[in-house]
PDB file of C-alpha atoms and ligand atoms in Angstrom:
ATOM      1  CA  MET D   1       0.159  -0.333  -0.100  1.00 54.00           C
ATOM      2  CA  SER D   2       1.569   3.547  -1.174  1.00 71.00           C
ATOM      3  CA  GLN D   3       2.457   6.149   2.144  1.00 90.00           C
ATOM      4  CA  LYS D   4      -0.846   6.109   4.559  1.00 96.00           C
ATOM      5  CA  ARG D   5      -2.144   9.425   4.368  1.00 98.00           C
ATOM      6  CA  ARG D   6      -1.468  11.336   8.063  1.00 98.00           C
ATOM      7  CA  ILE D   7      -4.827  12.784   8.988  1.00 98.00           C
ATOM      8  CA  ILE D   8      -5.398  15.239  12.436  1.00 99.00           C
ATOM      9  CA  ILE D   9      -9.221  15.326  13.456  1.00 99.00           C
ATOM     10  CA  ASP D  10     -10.600  18.088  15.070  1.00 99.00           C
ATOM     11  CA  THR D  11     -14.024  17.026  16.563  1.00 99.00           C
ATOM     12  CA  ASP D  12     -16.524  17.792  18.674  1.00 98.00           C
ATOM     13  CA  PRO D  13     -18.218  14.926  19.367  1.00 98.00           C
ATOM     14  CA  GLY D  14     -21.480  14.730  18.473  1.00 96.00           C
ATOM     15  CA  GLN D  15     -22.614  11.479  17.113  1.00 98.00           C
ATOM     16  CA  ASP D  16     -21.931  12.004  13.452  1.00 98.00           C
ATOM     17  CA  ASP D  17     -17.995  12.647  14.659  1.00 98.00           C
ATOM     18  CA  ALA D  18     -18.326   9.243  16.337  1.00 98.00           C
ATOM     19  CA  VAL D  19     -19.108   8.044  12.928  1.00 98.00           C
ATOM     20  CA  ALA D  20     -16.510   9.575  11.148  1.00 98.00           C
ATOM     21  CA  ILE D  21     -13.749   8.967  13.816  1.00 99.00           C
ATOM     22  CA  MET D  22     -14.321   5.608  13.557  1.00 98.00           C
ATOM     23  CA  LEU D  23     -14.409   5.902   9.416  1.00 98.00           C
ATOM     24  CA  ALA D  24     -10.720   7.056   9.927  1.00 98.00           C
ATOM     25  CA  LEU D  25     -10.040   4.603  12.502  1.00 98.00           C
ATOM     26  CA  GLY D  26     -11.279   1.400  10.112  1.00 98.00           C
ATOM     27  CA  SER D  27      -9.590   2.414   7.372  1.00 98.00           C
ATOM     28  CA  PRO D  28      -6.025   1.399   6.656  1.00 98.00           C
ATOM     29  CA  GLU D  29      -5.015   4.304   3.752  1.00 98.00           C
ATOM     30  CA  LEU D  30      -5.176   6.421   7.085  1.00 98.00           C
ATOM     31  CA  GLU D  31      -2.808   7.750   9.666  1.00 98.00           C
ATOM     32  CA  VAL D  32      -4.811   9.349  12.794  1.00 98.00           C
ATOM     33  CA  THR D  33      -1.782  11.105  14.593  1.00 98.00           C
ATOM     34  CA  GLY D  34      -3.967  12.609  16.907  1.00 98.00           C
ATOM     35  CA  ILE D  35      -7.335  13.819  17.815  1.00 99.00           C
ATOM     36  CA  THR D  36      -7.713  17.235  18.771  1.00 99.00           C
ATOM     37  CA  ALA D  37     -11.316  18.099  20.608  1.00 99.00           C
ATOM     38  CA  VAL D  38     -12.897  21.793  20.456  1.00 98.00           C
ATOM     39  CA  ALA D  39     -16.126  22.664  22.824  1.00 98.00           C
ATOM     40  CA  GLY D  40     -18.910  22.800  19.974  1.00 98.00           C
ATOM     41  CA  ASN D  41     -21.741  20.347  20.243  1.00 98.00           C
ATOM     42  CA  VAL D  42     -21.170  20.102  24.163  1.00 98.00           C
ATOM     43  CA  PRO D  43     -18.796  21.516  26.152  1.00 98.00           C
ATOM     44  CA  LEU D  44     -14.843  20.695  25.957  1.00 98.00           C
ATOM     45  CA  LYS D  45     -15.060  18.541  29.128  1.00 98.00           C
ATOM     46  CA  LEU D  46     -16.961  16.338  27.283  1.00 98.00           C
ATOM     47  CA  THR D  47     -16.050  16.685  23.804  1.00 98.00           C
ATOM     48  CA  GLU D  48     -12.464  15.170  24.623  1.00 98.00           C
ATOM     49  CA  LYS D  49     -14.222  12.165  26.890  1.00 98.00           C
ATOM     50  CA  ASN D  50     -16.598  11.224  23.741  1.00 98.00           C
ATOM     51  CA  ALA D  51     -13.254  11.621  21.768  1.00 98.00           C
ATOM     52  CA  ARG D  52     -11.452   8.859  24.214  1.00 98.00           C
ATOM     53  CA  LYS D  53     -14.648   6.335  24.429  1.00 98.00           C
ATOM     54  CA  ILE D  54     -14.933   6.411  20.643  1.00 98.00           C
ATOM     55  CA  CYS D  55     -11.210   5.437  19.910  1.00 98.00           C
ATOM     56  CA  GLU D  56     -11.738   2.864  22.896  1.00 98.00           C
ATOM     57  CA  LEU D  57     -14.963   1.730  21.159  1.00 98.00           C
ATOM     58  CA  ALA D  58     -13.086   1.162  18.395  1.00 98.00           C
ATOM     59  CA  GLY D  59     -10.856  -0.805  19.946  1.00 98.00           C
ATOM     60  CA  ARG D  60      -7.442   1.575  19.246  1.00 98.00           C
ATOM     61  CA  PRO D  61      -7.159   3.465  22.876  1.00 98.00           C
ATOM     62  CA  GLU D  62      -3.512   3.745  21.838  1.00 98.00           C
ATOM     63  CA  ILE D  63      -4.690   7.201  19.740  1.00 98.00           C
ATOM     64  CA  LYS D  64      -3.585  10.183  21.482  1.00 98.00           C
ATOM     65  CA  VAL D  65      -6.218  12.800  21.968  1.00 99.00           C
ATOM     66  CA  TYR D  66      -6.325  16.569  23.115  1.00 99.00           C
ATOM     67  CA  ALA D  67      -8.139  19.031  24.376  1.00 99.00           C
ATOM     68  CA  GLY D  68      -8.443  22.408  23.027  1.00 98.00           C
ATOM     69  CA  ALA D  69     -10.295  25.580  22.946  1.00 98.00           C
ATOM     70  CA  VAL D  70     -13.063  25.745  25.948  1.00 98.00           C
ATOM     71  CA  ARG D  71     -14.904  28.198  23.544  1.00 98.00           C
ATOM     72  CA  PRO D  72     -14.846  30.691  20.919  1.00 98.00           C
ATOM     73  CA  LEU D  73     -12.337  32.865  19.742  1.00 98.00           C
ATOM     74  CA  MET D  74     -14.979  36.097  21.068  1.00 98.00           C
ATOM     75  CA  ARG D  75     -18.329  34.976  21.553  1.00 97.00           C
ATOM     76  CA  HIS D  76     -20.427  32.773  24.069  1.00 97.00           C
ATOM     77  CA  LEU D  77     -20.376  28.708  23.398  1.00 97.00           C
ATOM     78  CA  VAL D  78     -23.648  27.726  21.788  1.00 97.00           C
ATOM     79  CA  THR D  79     -23.941  24.491  22.000  1.00 97.00           C
ATOM     80  CA  ALA D  80     -26.560  21.764  20.848  1.00 95.00           C
ATOM     81  CA  GLU D  81     -27.439  19.190  23.502  1.00 94.00           C
ATOM     82  CA  GLU D  82     -31.277  19.431  21.459  1.00 92.00           C
ATOM     83  CA  VAL D  83     -29.400  17.393  18.782  1.00 90.00           C
ATOM     84  CA  HIS D  84     -26.723  14.988  20.417  1.00 92.00           C
ATOM     85  CA  GLY D  85     -28.260  14.700  23.787  1.00 94.00           C
ATOM     86  CA  LYS D  86     -26.966  15.855  27.049  1.00 96.00           C
ATOM     87  CA  THR D  87     -23.838  13.899  27.100  1.00 96.00           C
ATOM     88  CA  GLY D  88     -23.086  14.836  23.218  1.00 96.00           C
ATOM     89  CA  LEU D  89     -23.028  11.107  22.480  1.00 97.00           C
ATOM     90  CA  ASN D  90     -26.787   9.937  23.322  1.00 95.00           C
ATOM     91  CA  GLY D  91     -27.461   6.583  22.162  1.00 95.00           C
ATOM     92  CA  PRO D  92     -25.143   3.592  23.090  1.00 96.00           C
ATOM     93  CA  GLU D  93     -24.426   3.107  26.868  1.00 96.00           C
ATOM     94  CA  LEU D  94     -20.732   3.765  26.207  1.00 97.00           C
ATOM     95  CA  PRO D  95     -18.625   2.757  29.684  1.00 97.00           C
ATOM     96  CA  GLU D  96     -16.468   5.655  30.687  1.00 97.00           C
ATOM     97  CA  PRO D  97     -12.924   5.821  29.112  1.00 98.00           C
ATOM     98  CA  ARG D  98      -9.397   4.363  31.058  1.00 98.00           C
ATOM     99  CA  MET D  99      -7.740   5.980  28.188  1.00 98.00           C
ATOM    100  CA  LYS D 100      -5.767   9.132  29.257  1.00 98.00           C
ATOM    101  CA  LEU D 101      -6.106  12.748  27.807  1.00 98.00           C
ATOM    102  CA  GLN D 102      -3.000  13.766  26.444  1.00 98.00           C
ATOM    103  CA  ASP D 103      -1.429  16.663  28.908  1.00 98.00           C
ATOM    104  CA  GLU D 104      -0.492  18.862  26.053  1.00 98.00           C
ATOM    105  CA  HIS D 105      -3.145  21.274  24.878  1.00 98.00           C
ATOM    106  CA  ALA D 106      -4.435  20.758  21.510  1.00 99.00           C
ATOM    107  CA  VAL D 107      -3.081  24.075  19.834  1.00 99.00           C
ATOM    108  CA  ASP D 108       0.482  23.124  20.779  1.00 98.00           C
ATOM    109  CA  PHE D 109      -0.074  19.639  19.466  1.00 99.00           C
ATOM    110  CA  ILE D 110      -1.020  20.774  16.166  1.00 99.00           C
ATOM    111  CA  VAL D 111       1.694  23.179  15.701  1.00 99.00           C
ATOM    112  CA  ARG D 112       4.613  21.382  17.275  1.00 98.00           C
ATOM    113  CA  THR D 113       3.346  18.317  14.658  1.00 98.00           C
ATOM    114  CA  LEU D 114       3.070  20.676  11.733  1.00 98.00           C
ATOM    115  CA  MET D 115       6.499  22.238  12.529  1.00 98.00           C
ATOM    116  CA  HIS D 116       8.466  18.928  13.019  1.00 98.00           C
ATOM    117  CA  GLU D 117       6.631  16.483  10.689  1.00 98.00           C
ATOM    118  CA  GLU D 118       7.807  17.021   6.686  1.00 98.00           C
ATOM    119  CA  SER D 119       5.709  19.374   5.097  1.00 98.00           C
ATOM    120  CA  GLY D 120       2.687  18.359   3.125  1.00 98.00           C
ATOM    121  CA  THR D 121       2.284  15.386   4.876  1.00 98.00           C
ATOM    122  CA  ILE D 122      -0.936  16.259   7.270  1.00 98.00           C
ATOM    123  CA  THR D 123      -4.081  16.841   6.447  1.00 99.00           C
ATOM    124  CA  LEU D 124      -6.484  19.007   8.870  1.00 99.00           C
ATOM    125  CA  CYS D 125      -9.752  17.380   8.911  1.00 99.00           C
ATOM    126  CA  PRO D 126     -12.106  19.579  11.424  1.00 99.00           C
ATOM    127  CA  LEU D 127     -15.498  18.620  12.242  1.00 99.00           C
ATOM    128  CA  GLY D 128     -16.502  21.115  14.721  1.00 98.00           C
ATOM    129  CA  PRO D 129     -16.258  25.050  15.040  1.00 99.00           C
ATOM    130  CA  LEU D 130     -12.888  25.866  14.065  1.00 99.00           C
ATOM    131  CA  THR D 131     -11.475  27.491  17.122  1.00 99.00           C
ATOM    132  CA  ASN D 132      -8.524  25.327  17.471  1.00 99.00           C
ATOM    133  CA  ILE D 133      -7.014  25.253  13.702  1.00 99.00           C
ATOM    134  CA  ALA D 134      -7.822  29.726  13.835  1.00 99.00           C
ATOM    135  CA  LEU D 135      -5.737  29.241  17.271  1.00 99.00           C
ATOM    136  CA  ALA D 136      -3.204  27.418  15.388  1.00 99.00           C
ATOM    137  CA  LEU D 137      -2.671  29.600  12.538  1.00 98.00           C
ATOM    138  CA  ILE D 138      -1.798  32.494  15.040  1.00 98.00           C
ATOM    139  CA  ARG D 139       0.057  30.739  17.362  1.00 98.00           C
ATOM    140  CA  GLU D 140       2.133  29.847  14.644  1.00 98.00           C
ATOM    141  CA  PRO D 141       1.650  31.389  11.034  1.00 98.00           C
ATOM    142  CA  LYS D 142       4.640  29.155   9.711  1.00 98.00           C
ATOM    143  CA  ILE D 143       2.443  26.310   9.793  1.00 98.00           C
ATOM    144  CA  ALA D 144       0.003  27.511   7.008  1.00 98.00           C
ATOM    145  CA  PRO D 145       2.322  27.004   4.321  1.00 98.00           C
ATOM    146  CA  ARG D 146       3.198  23.552   5.716  1.00 98.00           C
ATOM    147  CA  ILE D 147      -0.667  22.257   6.148  1.00 98.00           C
ATOM    148  CA  LYS D 148      -1.683  19.834   2.972  1.00 98.00           C
ATOM    149  CA  GLU D 149      -4.794  20.341   2.818  1.00 98.00           C
ATOM    150  CA  ILE D 150      -7.852  21.336   5.455  1.00 99.00           C
ATOM    151  CA  VAL D 151     -10.810  19.474   4.569  1.00 99.00           C
ATOM    152  CA  LEU D 152     -13.735  20.446   7.053  1.00 99.00           C
ATOM    153  CA  MET D 153     -17.623  20.168   7.874  1.00 99.00           C
ATOM    154  CA  GLY D 154     -18.996  23.416   7.677  1.00 98.00           C
ATOM    155  CA  GLY D 155     -21.159  26.265   5.928  1.00 98.00           C
ATOM    156  CA  GLY D 156     -23.922  26.158   3.750  1.00 98.00           C
ATOM    157  CA  PHE D 157     -25.227  28.431   1.182  1.00 96.00           C
ATOM    158  CA  PHE D 158     -28.797  27.275  -1.147  1.00 97.00           C
ATOM    159  CA  GLU D 159     -29.269  24.674   1.917  1.00 96.00           C
ATOM    160  CA  GLY D 160     -29.457  27.695   4.128  1.00 96.00           C
ATOM    161  CA  GLY D 161     -28.607  27.302   8.004  1.00 97.00           C
ATOM    162  CA  ASN D 162     -29.465  24.672  10.674  1.00 97.00           C
ATOM    163  CA  VAL D 163     -28.856  26.863  13.874  1.00 97.00           C
ATOM    164  CA  THR D 164     -29.969  30.485  12.274  1.00 98.00           C
ATOM    165  CA  PRO D 165     -31.914  31.039   8.982  1.00 98.00           C
ATOM    166  CA  ALA D 166     -28.301  31.980   7.476  1.00 98.00           C
ATOM    167  CA  ALA D 167     -25.835  30.062   9.627  1.00 98.00           C
ATOM    168  CA  GLU D 168     -24.195  25.933   9.435  1.00 98.00           C
ATOM    169  CA  PHE D 169     -23.528  25.413  13.352  1.00 98.00           C
ATOM    170  CA  ASN D 170     -19.843  24.896  13.113  1.00 98.00           C
ATOM    171  CA  ILE D 171     -19.332  28.039  11.686  1.00 99.00           C
ATOM    172  CA  TYR D 172     -21.584  29.970  13.452  1.00 98.00           C
ATOM    173  CA  VAL D 173     -20.497  28.706  17.227  1.00 98.00           C
ATOM    174  CA  ASP D 174     -16.916  30.168  15.853  1.00 99.00           C
ATOM    175  CA  PRO D 175     -16.848  33.051  12.950  1.00 98.00           C
ATOM    176  CA  HIS D 176     -14.271  34.766  13.403  1.00 98.00           C
ATOM    177  CA  ALA D 177     -12.385  31.335  13.551  1.00 99.00           C
ATOM    178  CA  ALA D 178     -13.856  30.311  10.142  1.00 99.00           C
ATOM    179  CA  ASP D 179     -12.798  33.704   8.449  1.00 98.00           C
ATOM    180  CA  ILE D 180      -9.132  33.543  10.035  1.00 98.00           C
ATOM    181  CA  VAL D 181      -9.040  29.653   8.442  1.00 99.00           C
ATOM    182  CA  LEU D 182     -10.773  30.805   4.976  1.00 98.00           C
ATOM    183  CA  ARG D 183      -8.727  33.672   4.560  1.00 98.00           C
ATOM    184  CA  SER D 184      -5.211  31.518   5.639  1.00 98.00           C
ATOM    185  CA  GLY D 185      -4.327  30.343   2.004  1.00 98.00           C
ATOM    186  CA  VAL D 186      -4.377  26.875   2.606  1.00 98.00           C
ATOM    187  CA  PRO D 187      -5.701  24.569   0.418  1.00 98.00           C
ATOM    188  CA  ILE D 188      -9.569  24.048   1.924  1.00 99.00           C
ATOM    189  CA  VAL D 189     -12.306  21.417   0.563  1.00 99.00           C
ATOM    190  CA  MET D 190     -15.160  22.449   2.166  1.00 98.00           C
ATOM    191  CA  MET D 191     -18.297  19.650   2.810  1.00 99.00           C
ATOM    192  CA  PRO D 192     -21.092  22.184   3.574  1.00 98.00           C
ATOM    193  CA  LEU D 193     -24.656  21.331   4.800  1.00 98.00           C
ATOM    194  CA  ASP D 194     -25.671  21.213   0.607  1.00 98.00           C
ATOM    195  CA  VAL D 195     -24.045  18.037   0.556  1.00 98.00           C
ATOM    196  CA  THR D 196     -24.307  16.766   3.559  1.00 98.00           C
ATOM    197  CA  HIS D 197     -28.220  17.023   3.460  1.00 96.00           C
ATOM    198  CA  LYS D 198     -28.350  14.473   1.008  1.00 97.00           C
ATOM    199  CA  ALA D 199     -26.266  11.720   3.186  1.00 97.00           C
ATOM    200  CA  LEU D 200     -29.206  10.830   5.044  1.00 96.00           C
ATOM    201  CA  THR D 201     -29.376   7.961   7.101  1.00 95.00           C
ATOM    202  CA  SER D 202     -32.556   5.782   6.728  1.00 94.00           C
ATOM    203  CA  ALA D 203     -33.893   2.961   8.408  1.00 92.00           C
ATOM    204  CA  LYS D 204     -32.464   0.833   5.985  1.00 95.00           C
ATOM    205  CA  ARG D 205     -28.815   2.218   5.772  1.00 97.00           C
ATOM    206  CA  THR D 206     -28.893   2.012   9.952  1.00 96.00           C
ATOM    207  CA  GLN D 207     -30.124  -1.858   9.389  1.00 97.00           C
ATOM    208  CA  ALA D 208     -27.334  -2.315   7.462  1.00 98.00           C
ATOM    209  CA  ILE D 209     -24.861  -1.101   9.821  1.00 98.00           C
ATOM    210  CA  ARG D 210     -26.084  -3.175  12.473  1.00 98.00           C
ATOM    211  CA  ALA D 211     -26.355  -6.172  10.536  1.00 98.00           C
ATOM    212  CA  LEU D 212     -22.700  -6.054  10.988  1.00 98.00           C
ATOM    213  CA  GLY D 213     -23.088  -7.541  14.462  1.00 98.00           C
ATOM    214  CA  THR D 214     -20.539  -6.226  16.289  1.00 98.00           C
ATOM    215  CA  ARG D 215     -20.247  -3.945  19.041  1.00 98.00           C
ATOM    216  CA  VAL D 216     -19.841  -0.846  16.769  1.00 98.00           C
ATOM    217  CA  GLY D 217     -22.231  -1.844  14.581  1.00 98.00           C
ATOM    218  CA  GLU D 218     -24.439  -1.655  17.440  1.00 98.00           C
ATOM    219  CA  ALA D 219     -23.500   1.032  19.083  1.00 98.00           C
ATOM    220  CA  THR D 220     -23.359   2.978  15.632  1.00 98.00           C
ATOM    221  CA  ALA D 221     -26.615   1.925  15.101  1.00 98.00           C
ATOM    222  CA  GLN D 222     -28.070   3.597  18.356  1.00 97.00           C
ATOM    223  CA  MET D 223     -25.969   6.766  18.056  1.00 97.00           C
ATOM    224  CA  LEU D 224     -27.817   6.883  14.116  1.00 96.00           C
ATOM    225  CA  GLU D 225     -31.522   6.099  16.158  1.00 94.00           C
ATOM    226  CA  PHE D 226     -30.761   8.910  18.642  1.00 93.00           C
ATOM    227  CA  PHE D 227     -29.188  11.321  16.243  1.00 89.00           C
ATOM    228  CA  GLU D 228     -31.101  11.391  13.556  1.00 85.00           C
ATOM    229  CA  ARG D 229     -34.673  12.143  15.219  1.00 86.00           C
ATOM    230  CA  PHE D 230     -34.178  15.923  15.556  1.00 84.00           C
ATOM    231  CA  ASP D 231     -33.495  16.225  11.740  1.00 85.00           C
ATOM    232  CA  GLU D 232     -36.800  13.824  10.638  1.00 85.00           C
ATOM    233  CA  GLU D 233     -38.968  16.108  13.158  1.00 86.00           C
ATOM    234  CA  LYS D 234     -37.068  19.281  11.614  1.00 85.00           C
ATOM    235  CA  TYR D 235     -37.265  17.976   8.190  1.00 85.00           C
ATOM    236  CA  GLY D 236     -39.510  16.173   7.853  1.00 86.00           C
ATOM    237  CA  THR D 237     -37.467  13.781   6.428  1.00 82.00           C
ATOM    238  CA  ASP D 238     -36.695  10.237   6.947  1.00 83.00           C
ATOM    239  CA  GLY D 239     -33.236   9.902   8.301  1.00 89.00           C
ATOM    240  CA  GLY D 240     -30.603  12.762   9.564  1.00 92.00           C
ATOM    241  CA  PRO D 241     -27.634  13.865   7.655  1.00 96.00           C
ATOM    242  CA  LEU D 242     -24.625  12.081   8.304  1.00 97.00           C
ATOM    243  CA  HIS D 243     -22.158  15.370   8.174  1.00 98.00           C
ATOM    244  CA  ASP D 244     -18.818  14.997   9.514  1.00 98.00           C
ATOM    245  CA  PRO D 245     -18.233  11.486   8.091  1.00 98.00           C
ATOM    246  CA  CYS D 246     -18.558  13.313   4.568  1.00 98.00           C
ATOM    247  CA  VAL D 247     -14.790  14.645   5.848  1.00 99.00           C
ATOM    248  CA  ILE D 248     -13.342  11.391   6.175  1.00 99.00           C
ATOM    249  CA  ALA D 249     -15.391   9.635   2.887  1.00 99.00           C
ATOM    250  CA  TYR D 250     -13.559  12.147   0.370  1.00 99.00           C
ATOM    251  CA  LEU D 251     -10.320  11.480   2.182  1.00 98.00           C
ATOM    252  CA  LEU D 252     -10.463   7.729   0.955  1.00 98.00           C
ATOM    253  CA  LYS D 253     -12.826   8.085  -2.428  1.00 98.00           C
ATOM    254  CA  PRO D 254     -13.388  11.514  -3.679  1.00 98.00           C
ATOM    255  CA  ASP D 255     -15.192  10.720  -6.594  1.00 98.00           C
ATOM    256  CA  LEU D 256     -17.892   9.903  -4.201  1.00 98.00           C
ATOM    257  CA  PHE D 257     -18.385  13.903  -4.403  1.00 98.00           C
ATOM    258  CA  LYS D 258     -18.551  16.578  -6.817  1.00 98.00           C
ATOM    259  CA  GLY D 259     -18.220  20.415  -6.686  1.00 98.00           C
ATOM    260  CA  ARG D 260     -16.658  23.588  -7.232  1.00 98.00           C
ATOM    261  CA  SER D 261     -13.505  25.801  -6.517  1.00 98.00           C
ATOM    262  CA  CYS D 262     -15.179  29.202  -5.218  1.00 98.00           C
ATOM    263  CA  ASN D 263     -15.011  32.309  -3.105  1.00 98.00           C
ATOM    264  CA  VAL D 264     -16.098  31.521   0.461  1.00 98.00           C
ATOM    265  CA  THR D 265     -16.484  34.956   3.186  1.00 98.00           C
ATOM    266  CA  VAL D 266     -17.878  34.370   6.392  1.00 98.00           C
ATOM    267  CA  GLU D 267     -20.023  37.189   8.183  1.00 98.00           C
ATOM    268  CA  THR D 268     -18.838  38.376  11.155  1.00 98.00           C
ATOM    269  CA  ALA D 269     -20.300  41.596  11.687  1.00 98.00           C
ATOM    270  CA  SER D 270     -24.324  41.133  11.516  1.00 98.00           C
ATOM    271  CA  GLU D 271     -26.040  39.783  14.001  1.00 96.00           C
ATOM    272  CA  LEU D 272     -29.002  38.812  11.645  1.00 98.00           C
ATOM    273  CA  THR D 273     -26.476  36.808   9.326  1.00 98.00           C
ATOM    274  CA  MET D 274     -23.571  35.853  12.280  1.00 98.00           C
ATOM    275  CA  GLY D 275     -21.804  32.416  10.403  1.00 98.00           C
ATOM    276  CA  MET D 276     -23.826  32.762   7.340  1.00 98.00           C
ATOM    277  CA  THR D 277     -21.149  31.559   4.546  1.00 98.00           C
ATOM    278  CA  VAL D 278     -21.194  33.118   1.152  1.00 98.00           C
ATOM    279  CA  ILE D 279     -20.207  31.199  -1.371  1.00 98.00           C
ATOM    280  CA  ASP D 280     -19.763  32.753  -4.524  1.00 98.00           C
ATOM    281  CA  TRP D 281     -20.892  29.125  -6.410  1.00 98.00           C
ATOM    282  CA  TRP D 282     -21.835  31.380  -9.946  1.00 97.00           C
ATOM    283  CA  GLY D 283     -18.478  33.426  -9.754  1.00 97.00           C
ATOM    284  CA  VAL D 284     -20.220  36.717  -9.581  1.00 98.00           C
ATOM    285  CA  THR D 285     -17.123  38.055  -7.596  1.00 97.00           C
ATOM    286  CA  LYS D 286     -13.478  38.529  -8.601  1.00 94.00           C
ATOM    287  CA  ARG D 287     -12.276  37.591  -4.930  1.00 98.00           C
ATOM    288  CA  PRO D 288     -10.096  34.408  -4.636  1.00 97.00           C
ATOM    289  CA  LYS D 289     -11.594  31.305  -5.048  1.00 98.00           C
ATOM    290  CA  ASN D 290     -10.626  30.020  -1.697  1.00 98.00           C
ATOM    291  CA  ALA D 291     -11.834  26.575  -1.210  1.00 98.00           C
ATOM    292  CA  LEU D 292     -13.140  23.249  -3.263  1.00 98.00           C
ATOM    293  CA  VAL D 293     -16.872  23.311  -1.983  1.00 98.00           C
ATOM    294  CA  MET D 294     -18.539  20.315  -2.601  1.00 98.00           C
ATOM    295  CA  ARG D 295     -22.400  20.414  -3.245  1.00 98.00           C
ATOM    296  CA  HIS D 296     -23.230  16.546  -4.601  1.00 98.00           C
ATOM    297  CA  ILE D 297     -22.319  13.066  -3.101  1.00 98.00           C
ATOM    298  CA  ASP D 298     -22.878   9.574  -4.252  1.00 98.00           C
ATOM    299  CA  SER D 299     -25.185   8.619  -1.001  1.00 98.00           C
ATOM    300  CA  ASP D 300     -25.573   5.264  -1.955  1.00 98.00           C
ATOM    301  CA  GLY D 301     -21.776   4.767  -2.463  1.00 98.00           C
ATOM    302  CA  PHE D 302     -20.880   6.673   0.706  1.00 98.00           C
ATOM    303  CA  PHE D 303     -23.136   3.940   3.108  1.00 98.00           C
ATOM    304  CA  ALA D 304     -21.416   1.071   1.312  1.00 98.00           C
ATOM    305  CA  LEU D 305     -17.882   2.664   2.023  1.00 98.00           C
ATOM    306  CA  LEU D 306     -19.211   3.691   5.802  1.00 98.00           C
ATOM    307  CA  THR D 307     -20.454   0.226   6.574  1.00 98.00           C
ATOM    308  CA  GLU D 308     -17.607  -1.701   4.657  1.00 98.00           C
ATOM    309  CA  ARG D 309     -15.331   0.155   6.770  1.00 98.00           C
ATOM    310  CA  LEU D 310     -16.931  -0.051  10.577  1.00 98.00           C
ATOM    311  CA  GLY D 311     -17.117  -3.571   9.619  1.00 98.00           C
ATOM    312  CA  ARG D 312     -13.296  -3.692  10.138  1.00 98.00           C
ATOM    313  CA  LEU D 313     -13.546  -2.579  13.613  1.00 97.00           C
TER     314      LEU D 313
HETATM  315  O1  RIB Y 401     -23.795  21.482  11.584  1.00 91.61           O
HETATM  316  C1  RIB Y 401     -23.564  20.135  11.669  1.00 91.61           C
HETATM  317  C2  RIB Y 401     -22.117  20.019  12.326  1.00 91.61           C
HETATM  318  O2  RIB Y 401     -22.501  20.362  13.496  1.00 91.61           O
HETATM  319  C3  RIB Y 401     -21.805  18.658  12.642  1.00 91.61           C
HETATM  320  O3  RIB Y 401     -19.984  19.153  12.757  1.00 91.61           O
HETATM  321  C4  RIB Y 401     -22.209  18.510  13.643  1.00 91.61           C
HETATM  322  O4  RIB Y 401     -21.466  17.288  15.029  1.00 91.61           O
HETATM  323  C5  RIB Y 401     -21.821  19.737  14.514  1.00 91.61           C
HETATM  324  O5  RIB Y 401     -20.902  19.726  15.094  1.00 91.61           O
HETATM  325 CA1   CA Y 402     -19.020  17.776  14.478  1.00 91.61          CA
END
């Protein structure tokens, strides 16, 4: 096999984050160099614990988990217990983690890794608010040209927002961090709601995961059955959008996705549209094309890949 692709997953688990992490851990093409937790769906003390629970569920207690920012750069933390439950990982009963949290701060880990490892060999995969990534870029601007790519879940345009009519949760929670990342010059691949809302769970797809007959399969099915109810009620769909695993699936099978390079600019002033990602899909401005924005997904192919890889854990 060719060289494994080395990734750092920055995350606010969250059931969909959990599935993304397990997809990565079940894929031999990837090396998870570290997992950095950020405040988002639930407060940091829960997101870092949930990240460790997921690593142990996946049978990978050696993965290094770091705690990062406890709140956004400028704004108060907004969480999403109504979607993810009080623990952030409602659904399965998972034991308290035994693996230790790393002492090093997540931002220091990101900077140290990018400065020490060969330039262009580390991909950042943010699945939550971009606070840790922005702080790393501020702490050491020299990391920007050394980052191979940032593949992130966040934003929305044709689909609108999910936390306000204009903004998607990850960007809304820390729009200033998103602005720093979008202006960083680092190659960005963006998975907005426009594509993740087409990666819908369903009873059939969840049943295929449960039919794996493993602890991971059962726990994942329970996570999805809890997680999907909120969006099913809100959107009247059969199933909920599996946002974060789209990031990992792109690394494994980019052809599952279709999109185009666009300018993406984020609102950081107006309270009405705070956190809105203004995506110039039709190229009507001369603003630089700073992100490859995905809009379409082969959802059957996505779920087939996900189920097969979860089956390896
Ligand atoms: O808006 C969806 C995003 O917000 C996902 O990453 C979900 O986990 C939450 O963080
Ligand atoms: Ca997330």
